[in-house]
mmCIF file of N, CA and C in Angstrom:
data_model
loop_
_atom_site.group_PDB
_atom_site.id
_atom_site.type_symbol
_atom_site.label_atom_id
_atom_site.label_comp_id
_atom_site.label_asym_id
_atom_site.label_seq_id
_atom_site.Cartn_x
_atom_site.Cartn_y
_atom_site.Cartn_z
ATOM 1 N N UNK A 1 12.280 46.280 -71.743
ATOM 2 C CA UNK A 1 11.685 45.180 -72.382
ATOM 3 C C UNK A 1 10.418 44.821 -71.562
ATOM 4 N N UNK A 2 9.277 44.780 -72.189
ATOM 5 C CA UNK A 2 8.033 44.495 -71.493
ATOM 6 C C UNK A 2 7.511 43.136 -71.964
ATOM 7 N N UNK A 3 7.169 42.291 -70.937
ATOM 8 C CA UNK A 3 6.575 40.991 -71.244
ATOM 9 C C UNK A 3 5.158 41.231 -71.778
ATOM 10 N N UNK A 4 4.895 40.582 -72.899
ATOM 11 C CA UNK A 4 3.535 40.685 -73.474
ATOM 12 C C UNK A 4 2.602 39.821 -72.685
ATOM 13 N N UNK A 5 1.423 40.345 -72.443
ATOM 14 C CA UNK A 5 0.386 39.597 -71.704
ATOM 15 C C UNK A 5 -0.260 38.583 -72.717
ATOM 16 N N UNK A 6 -0.880 37.598 -72.123
ATOM 17 C CA UNK A 6 -1.569 36.623 -72.988
ATOM 18 C C UNK A 6 -2.613 37.295 -73.867
ATOM 19 N N UNK A 7 -3.267 38.356 -73.368
ATOM 20 C CA UNK A 7 -4.256 39.054 -74.113
ATOM 21 C C UNK A 7 -3.639 39.870 -75.298
ATOM 22 N N UNK A 8 -2.335 40.148 -75.203
ATOM 23 C CA UNK A 8 -1.652 40.808 -76.309
ATOM 24 C C UNK A 8 -1.269 39.906 -77.459
ATOM 25 N N UNK A 9 -1.333 38.585 -77.200
ATOM 26 C CA UNK A 9 -0.952 37.631 -78.226
ATOM 27 C C UNK A 9 -2.090 37.190 -79.085
ATOM 28 N N UNK A 10 -1.781 36.901 -80.337
ATOM 29 C CA UNK A 10 -2.815 36.376 -81.238
ATOM 30 C C UNK A 10 -2.978 34.860 -80.965
ATOM 31 N N UNK A 11 -4.089 34.260 -81.375
ATOM 32 C CA UNK A 11 -4.381 32.838 -81.064
ATOM 33 C C UNK A 11 -3.184 31.920 -81.528
ATOM 34 N N UNK A 12 -2.646 32.139 -82.670
ATOM 35 C CA UNK A 12 -1.559 31.303 -83.141
ATOM 36 C C UNK A 12 -0.303 31.475 -82.288
ATOM 37 N N UNK A 13 -0.090 32.681 -81.767
ATOM 38 C CA UNK A 13 1.040 32.872 -80.913
ATOM 39 C C UNK A 13 0.906 32.189 -79.557
ATOM 40 N N UNK A 14 -0.343 32.185 -79.078
ATOM 41 C CA UNK A 14 -0.655 31.467 -77.802
ATOM 42 C C UNK A 14 -0.375 29.967 -77.985
ATOM 43 N N UNK A 15 -0.853 29.421 -79.075
ATOM 44 C CA UNK A 15 -0.639 27.969 -79.330
ATOM 45 C C UNK A 15 0.865 27.674 -79.458
ATOM 46 N N UNK A 16 1.584 28.517 -80.144
ATOM 47 C CA UNK A 16 2.983 28.340 -80.304
ATOM 48 C C UNK A 16 3.768 28.438 -78.960
ATOM 49 N N UNK A 17 3.353 29.339 -78.106
ATOM 50 C CA UNK A 17 3.936 29.459 -76.803
ATOM 51 C C UNK A 17 3.688 28.205 -75.943
ATOM 52 N N UNK A 18 2.461 27.761 -75.983
ATOM 53 C CA UNK A 18 2.109 26.570 -75.207
ATOM 54 C C UNK A 18 2.889 25.361 -75.701
ATOM 55 N N UNK A 19 2.997 25.201 -77.021
ATOM 56 C CA UNK A 19 3.776 24.082 -77.564
ATOM 57 C C UNK A 19 5.264 24.205 -77.181
ATOM 58 N N UNK A 20 5.775 25.396 -77.253
ATOM 59 C CA UNK A 20 7.179 25.650 -76.912
ATOM 60 C C UNK A 20 7.419 25.330 -75.451
ATOM 61 N N UNK A 21 6.489 25.733 -74.551
ATOM 62 C CA UNK A 21 6.681 25.401 -73.128
ATOM 63 C C UNK A 21 6.637 23.902 -72.891
ATOM 64 N N UNK A 22 5.720 23.178 -73.581
ATOM 65 C CA UNK A 22 5.624 21.706 -73.432
ATOM 66 C C UNK A 22 6.926 21.067 -73.902
ATOM 67 N N UNK A 23 7.400 21.520 -75.056
ATOM 68 C CA UNK A 23 8.679 20.912 -75.591
ATOM 69 C C UNK A 23 9.873 21.306 -74.724
ATOM 70 N N UNK A 24 9.875 22.478 -74.250
ATOM 71 C CA UNK A 24 10.955 22.906 -73.360
ATOM 72 C C UNK A 24 11.028 22.112 -72.096
ATOM 73 N N UNK A 25 9.862 21.861 -71.518
ATOM 74 C CA UNK A 25 9.753 21.010 -70.319
ATOM 75 C C UNK A 25 10.272 19.613 -70.626
ATOM 76 N N UNK A 26 9.876 19.040 -71.720
ATOM 77 C CA UNK A 26 10.324 17.665 -72.124
ATOM 78 C C UNK A 26 11.838 17.611 -72.247
ATOM 79 N N UNK A 27 12.476 18.565 -72.915
ATOM 80 C CA UNK A 27 13.899 18.493 -73.123
ATOM 81 C C UNK A 27 14.652 18.820 -71.844
ATOM 82 N N UNK A 28 14.087 19.600 -70.968
ATOM 83 C CA UNK A 28 14.714 19.811 -69.671
ATOM 84 C C UNK A 28 14.683 18.531 -68.856
ATOM 85 N N UNK A 29 13.557 17.784 -68.951
ATOM 86 C CA UNK A 29 13.468 16.475 -68.271
ATOM 87 C C UNK A 29 14.494 15.518 -68.818
ATOM 88 N N UNK A 30 14.715 15.490 -70.124
ATOM 89 C CA UNK A 30 15.777 14.648 -70.714
ATOM 90 C C UNK A 30 17.123 14.960 -70.127
ATOM 91 N N UNK A 31 17.425 16.318 -70.072
ATOM 92 C CA UNK A 31 18.683 16.747 -69.552
ATOM 93 C C UNK A 31 18.839 16.391 -68.068
ATOM 94 N N UNK A 32 17.754 16.493 -67.297
ATOM 95 C CA UNK A 32 17.727 16.101 -65.869
ATOM 96 C C UNK A 32 17.976 14.591 -65.743
ATOM 97 N N UNK A 33 17.369 13.797 -66.584
ATOM 98 C CA UNK A 33 17.561 12.330 -66.602
ATOM 99 C C UNK A 33 18.993 11.972 -66.867
ATOM 100 N N UNK A 34 19.600 12.625 -67.850
ATOM 101 C CA UNK A 34 20.989 12.377 -68.231
ATOM 102 C C UNK A 34 21.922 12.798 -67.074
ATOM 103 N N UNK A 35 21.585 13.884 -66.414
ATOM 104 C CA UNK A 35 22.358 14.382 -65.291
ATOM 105 C C UNK A 35 22.415 13.371 -64.122
ATOM 106 N N UNK A 36 21.426 12.479 -64.012
ATOM 107 C CA UNK A 36 21.435 11.508 -62.951
ATOM 108 C C UNK A 36 22.486 10.401 -63.215
ATOM 109 N N UNK A 37 23.017 10.378 -64.447
ATOM 110 C CA UNK A 37 24.022 9.383 -64.776
ATOM 111 C C UNK A 37 23.507 8.203 -65.543
ATOM 112 N N UNK A 38 22.189 8.153 -65.717
ATOM 113 C CA UNK A 38 21.561 7.026 -66.421
ATOM 114 C C UNK A 38 21.761 7.182 -67.968
ATOM 115 N N UNK A 39 22.154 6.142 -68.630
ATOM 116 C CA UNK A 39 22.355 6.244 -70.079
ATOM 117 C C UNK A 39 20.958 6.236 -70.806
ATOM 118 N N UNK A 40 20.893 6.797 -71.950
ATOM 119 C CA UNK A 40 19.717 6.775 -72.831
ATOM 120 C C UNK A 40 20.018 5.643 -73.826
ATOM 121 N N UNK A 41 19.221 4.578 -73.740
ATOM 122 C CA UNK A 41 19.407 3.397 -74.611
ATOM 123 C C UNK A 41 18.290 3.283 -75.583
ATOM 124 N N UNK A 42 18.697 3.051 -76.838
ATOM 125 C CA UNK A 42 17.765 2.911 -77.957
ATOM 126 C C UNK A 42 17.881 1.374 -78.347
ATOM 127 N N UNK A 43 16.707 0.768 -78.567
ATOM 128 C CA UNK A 43 16.689 -0.669 -78.855
ATOM 129 C C UNK A 43 17.595 -1.074 -80.040
ATOM 130 N N UNK A 44 17.642 -0.254 -81.065
ATOM 131 C CA UNK A 44 18.399 -0.634 -82.292
ATOM 132 C C UNK A 44 19.812 -0.055 -82.277
ATOM 133 N N UNK A 45 20.047 1.024 -81.548
ATOM 134 C CA UNK A 45 21.370 1.713 -81.643
ATOM 135 C C UNK A 45 22.189 1.672 -80.377
ATOM 136 N N UNK A 46 21.627 1.163 -79.253
ATOM 137 C CA UNK A 46 22.384 1.115 -78.024
ATOM 138 C C UNK A 46 22.388 2.451 -77.280
ATOM 139 N N UNK A 47 23.542 2.762 -76.711
ATOM 140 C CA UNK A 47 23.686 4.006 -75.889
ATOM 141 C C UNK A 47 23.752 5.219 -76.808
ATOM 142 N N UNK A 48 22.707 6.066 -76.700
ATOM 143 C CA UNK A 48 22.680 7.299 -77.519
ATOM 144 C C UNK A 48 22.653 8.554 -76.622
ATOM 145 N N UNK A 49 23.192 8.395 -75.406
ATOM 146 C CA UNK A 49 23.196 9.487 -74.415
ATOM 147 C C UNK A 49 23.770 10.775 -74.908
ATOM 148 N N UNK A 50 24.986 10.720 -75.531
ATOM 149 C CA UNK A 50 25.654 11.920 -75.974
ATOM 150 C C UNK A 50 24.846 12.664 -77.022
ATOM 151 N N UNK A 51 24.263 11.907 -77.999
ATOM 152 C CA UNK A 51 23.460 12.579 -78.991
ATOM 153 C C UNK A 51 22.218 13.212 -78.457
ATOM 154 N N UNK A 52 21.549 12.507 -77.540
ATOM 155 C CA UNK A 52 20.376 13.061 -76.895
ATOM 156 C C UNK A 52 20.673 14.263 -76.063
ATOM 157 N N UNK A 53 21.834 14.268 -75.416
ATOM 158 C CA UNK A 53 22.292 15.392 -74.641
ATOM 159 C C UNK A 53 22.434 16.637 -75.550
ATOM 160 N N UNK A 54 23.133 16.401 -76.675
ATOM 161 C CA UNK A 54 23.389 17.536 -77.589
ATOM 162 C C UNK A 54 22.106 18.054 -78.203
ATOM 163 N N UNK A 55 21.213 17.130 -78.542
ATOM 164 C CA UNK A 55 19.931 17.577 -79.158
ATOM 165 C C UNK A 55 19.075 18.360 -78.100
ATOM 166 N N UNK A 56 18.987 17.812 -76.914
ATOM 167 C CA UNK A 56 18.156 18.443 -75.917
ATOM 168 C C UNK A 56 18.703 19.814 -75.514
ATOM 169 N N UNK A 57 19.999 19.926 -75.467
ATOM 170 C CA UNK A 57 20.659 21.221 -75.160
ATOM 171 C C UNK A 57 20.261 22.228 -76.195
ATOM 172 N N UNK A 58 20.350 21.811 -77.494
ATOM 173 C CA UNK A 58 20.007 22.731 -78.572
ATOM 174 C C UNK A 58 18.506 23.067 -78.526
ATOM 175 N N UNK A 59 17.651 22.109 -78.285
ATOM 176 C CA UNK A 59 16.206 22.366 -78.257
ATOM 177 C C UNK A 59 15.835 23.271 -77.129
ATOM 178 N N UNK A 60 16.467 23.133 -75.936
ATOM 179 C CA UNK A 60 16.205 24.054 -74.836
ATOM 180 C C UNK A 60 16.576 25.491 -75.261
ATOM 181 N N UNK A 61 17.687 25.660 -75.924
ATOM 182 C CA UNK A 61 18.079 26.982 -76.394
ATOM 183 C C UNK A 61 17.082 27.467 -77.462
ATOM 184 N N UNK A 62 16.657 26.625 -78.367
ATOM 185 C CA UNK A 62 15.743 27.025 -79.423
ATOM 186 C C UNK A 62 14.411 27.444 -78.860
ATOM 187 N N UNK A 63 13.787 26.596 -77.978
ATOM 188 C CA UNK A 63 12.453 26.992 -77.428
ATOM 189 C C UNK A 63 12.535 28.174 -76.507
ATOM 190 N N UNK A 64 13.652 28.316 -75.762
ATOM 191 C CA UNK A 64 13.831 29.508 -74.898
ATOM 192 C C UNK A 64 13.858 30.754 -75.777
ATOM 193 N N UNK A 65 14.587 30.672 -76.890
ATOM 194 C CA UNK A 65 14.659 31.843 -77.823
ATOM 195 C C UNK A 65 13.288 32.111 -78.442
ATOM 196 N N UNK A 66 12.561 31.080 -78.814
ATOM 197 C CA UNK A 66 11.227 31.282 -79.361
ATOM 198 C C UNK A 66 10.291 31.977 -78.382
ATOM 199 N N UNK A 67 10.327 31.508 -77.106
ATOM 200 C CA UNK A 67 9.450 32.152 -76.109
ATOM 201 C C UNK A 67 9.858 33.581 -75.887
ATOM 202 N N UNK A 68 11.170 33.902 -75.933
ATOM 203 C CA UNK A 68 11.608 35.264 -75.771
ATOM 204 C C UNK A 68 11.065 36.121 -76.913
ATOM 205 N N UNK A 69 11.152 35.555 -78.172
ATOM 206 C CA UNK A 69 10.643 36.331 -79.306
ATOM 207 C C UNK A 69 9.136 36.610 -79.187
ATOM 208 N N UNK A 70 8.395 35.606 -78.731
ATOM 209 C CA UNK A 70 6.918 35.788 -78.648
ATOM 210 C C UNK A 70 6.477 36.562 -77.418
ATOM 211 N N UNK A 71 7.016 36.229 -76.287
ATOM 212 C CA UNK A 71 6.506 36.874 -75.071
ATOM 213 C C UNK A 71 7.166 38.234 -74.765
ATOM 214 N N UNK A 72 8.421 38.380 -75.166
ATOM 215 C CA UNK A 72 9.078 39.647 -74.913
ATOM 216 C C UNK A 72 9.153 40.521 -76.143
ATOM 217 N N UNK A 73 8.620 39.997 -77.278
ATOM 218 C CA UNK A 73 8.598 40.759 -78.505
ATOM 219 C C UNK A 73 10.031 41.117 -78.975
ATOM 220 N N UNK A 74 10.914 40.153 -78.790
ATOM 221 C CA UNK A 74 12.278 40.363 -79.227
ATOM 222 C C UNK A 74 12.348 40.076 -80.747
ATOM 223 N N UNK A 75 13.014 40.883 -81.489
ATOM 224 C CA UNK A 75 13.034 40.790 -82.933
ATOM 225 C C UNK A 75 14.097 39.883 -83.504
ATOM 226 N N UNK A 76 15.024 39.387 -82.701
ATOM 227 C CA UNK A 76 16.109 38.597 -83.175
ATOM 228 C C UNK A 76 15.630 37.188 -83.551
ATOM 229 N N UNK A 77 15.775 36.856 -84.825
ATOM 230 C CA UNK A 77 15.359 35.576 -85.306
ATOM 231 C C UNK A 77 16.473 34.611 -85.430
ATOM 232 N N UNK A 78 17.634 34.887 -84.925
ATOM 233 C CA UNK A 78 18.739 33.924 -85.044
ATOM 234 C C UNK A 78 18.476 32.694 -84.182
ATOM 235 N N UNK A 79 18.884 31.565 -84.785
ATOM 236 C CA UNK A 79 18.754 30.270 -84.073
ATOM 237 C C UNK A 79 20.062 30.001 -83.306
ATOM 238 N N UNK A 80 19.993 29.159 -82.249
ATOM 239 C CA UNK A 80 21.252 28.740 -81.618
ATOM 240 C C UNK A 80 22.189 28.066 -82.619
ATOM 241 N N UNK A 81 23.502 28.223 -82.437
ATOM 242 C CA UNK A 81 24.420 27.574 -83.396
ATOM 243 C C UNK A 81 24.293 26.083 -83.440
ATOM 244 N N UNK A 82 24.519 25.528 -84.617
ATOM 245 C CA UNK A 82 24.370 24.103 -84.815
ATOM 246 C C UNK A 82 25.436 23.652 -85.826
ATOM 247 N N UNK A 83 26.173 22.607 -85.512
ATOM 248 C CA UNK A 83 27.167 22.083 -86.442
ATOM 249 C C UNK A 83 26.500 20.980 -87.296
ATOM 250 N N UNK A 84 27.264 20.499 -88.261
ATOM 251 C CA UNK A 84 26.679 19.503 -89.227
ATOM 252 C C UNK A 84 26.217 18.214 -88.519
ATOM 253 N N UNK A 85 27.007 17.738 -87.586
ATOM 254 C CA UNK A 85 26.655 16.534 -86.926
ATOM 255 C C UNK A 85 25.360 16.683 -86.107
ATOM 256 N N UNK A 86 25.255 17.779 -85.425
ATOM 257 C CA UNK A 86 23.994 18.060 -84.631
ATOM 258 C C UNK A 86 22.820 18.172 -85.610
ATOM 259 N N UNK A 87 23.026 18.859 -86.693
ATOM 260 C CA UNK A 87 21.938 18.981 -87.703
ATOM 261 C C UNK A 87 21.479 17.640 -88.164
ATOM 262 N N UNK A 88 22.434 16.724 -88.431
ATOM 263 C CA UNK A 88 22.086 15.340 -88.851
ATOM 264 C C UNK A 88 21.312 14.616 -87.768
ATOM 265 N N UNK A 89 21.698 14.801 -86.492
ATOM 266 C CA UNK A 89 21.033 14.123 -85.373
ATOM 267 C C UNK A 89 19.558 14.597 -85.294
ATOM 268 N N UNK A 90 19.422 15.948 -85.361
ATOM 269 C CA UNK A 90 18.036 16.495 -85.235
ATOM 270 C C UNK A 90 17.197 16.126 -86.447
ATOM 271 N N UNK A 91 17.821 16.206 -87.654
ATOM 272 C CA UNK A 91 17.050 15.884 -88.859
ATOM 273 C C UNK A 91 16.618 14.389 -88.861
ATOM 274 N N UNK A 92 17.428 13.540 -88.207
ATOM 275 C CA UNK A 92 17.065 12.107 -88.085
ATOM 276 C C UNK A 92 15.824 11.869 -87.298
ATOM 277 N N UNK A 93 15.476 12.807 -86.372
ATOM 278 C CA UNK A 93 14.260 12.670 -85.613
ATOM 279 C C UNK A 93 12.996 12.979 -86.428
ATOM 280 N N UNK A 94 13.102 13.611 -87.525
ATOM 281 C CA UNK A 94 11.947 13.992 -88.280
ATOM 282 C C UNK A 94 11.615 12.859 -89.210
#
């Protein structure tokens, strides 16, 4: 497996990689924050730490998979597994 160079990527692939890296970094920071033991508190819903942990874990897997597809030219388009509850949590963010 050969890592594709930036010059091998089309403009839209470069943008997608950069966005994926930014989002990956954000969700890793969320997981790091939760790992410190601090709860994630939402003004209207209270402690949402467990939901944010599940979402960030899924997003880290999603963006890692996306980067592998783009940078390593891996053809597998499968998404990380998601149950109904997680799908509802993630859909609620949109």
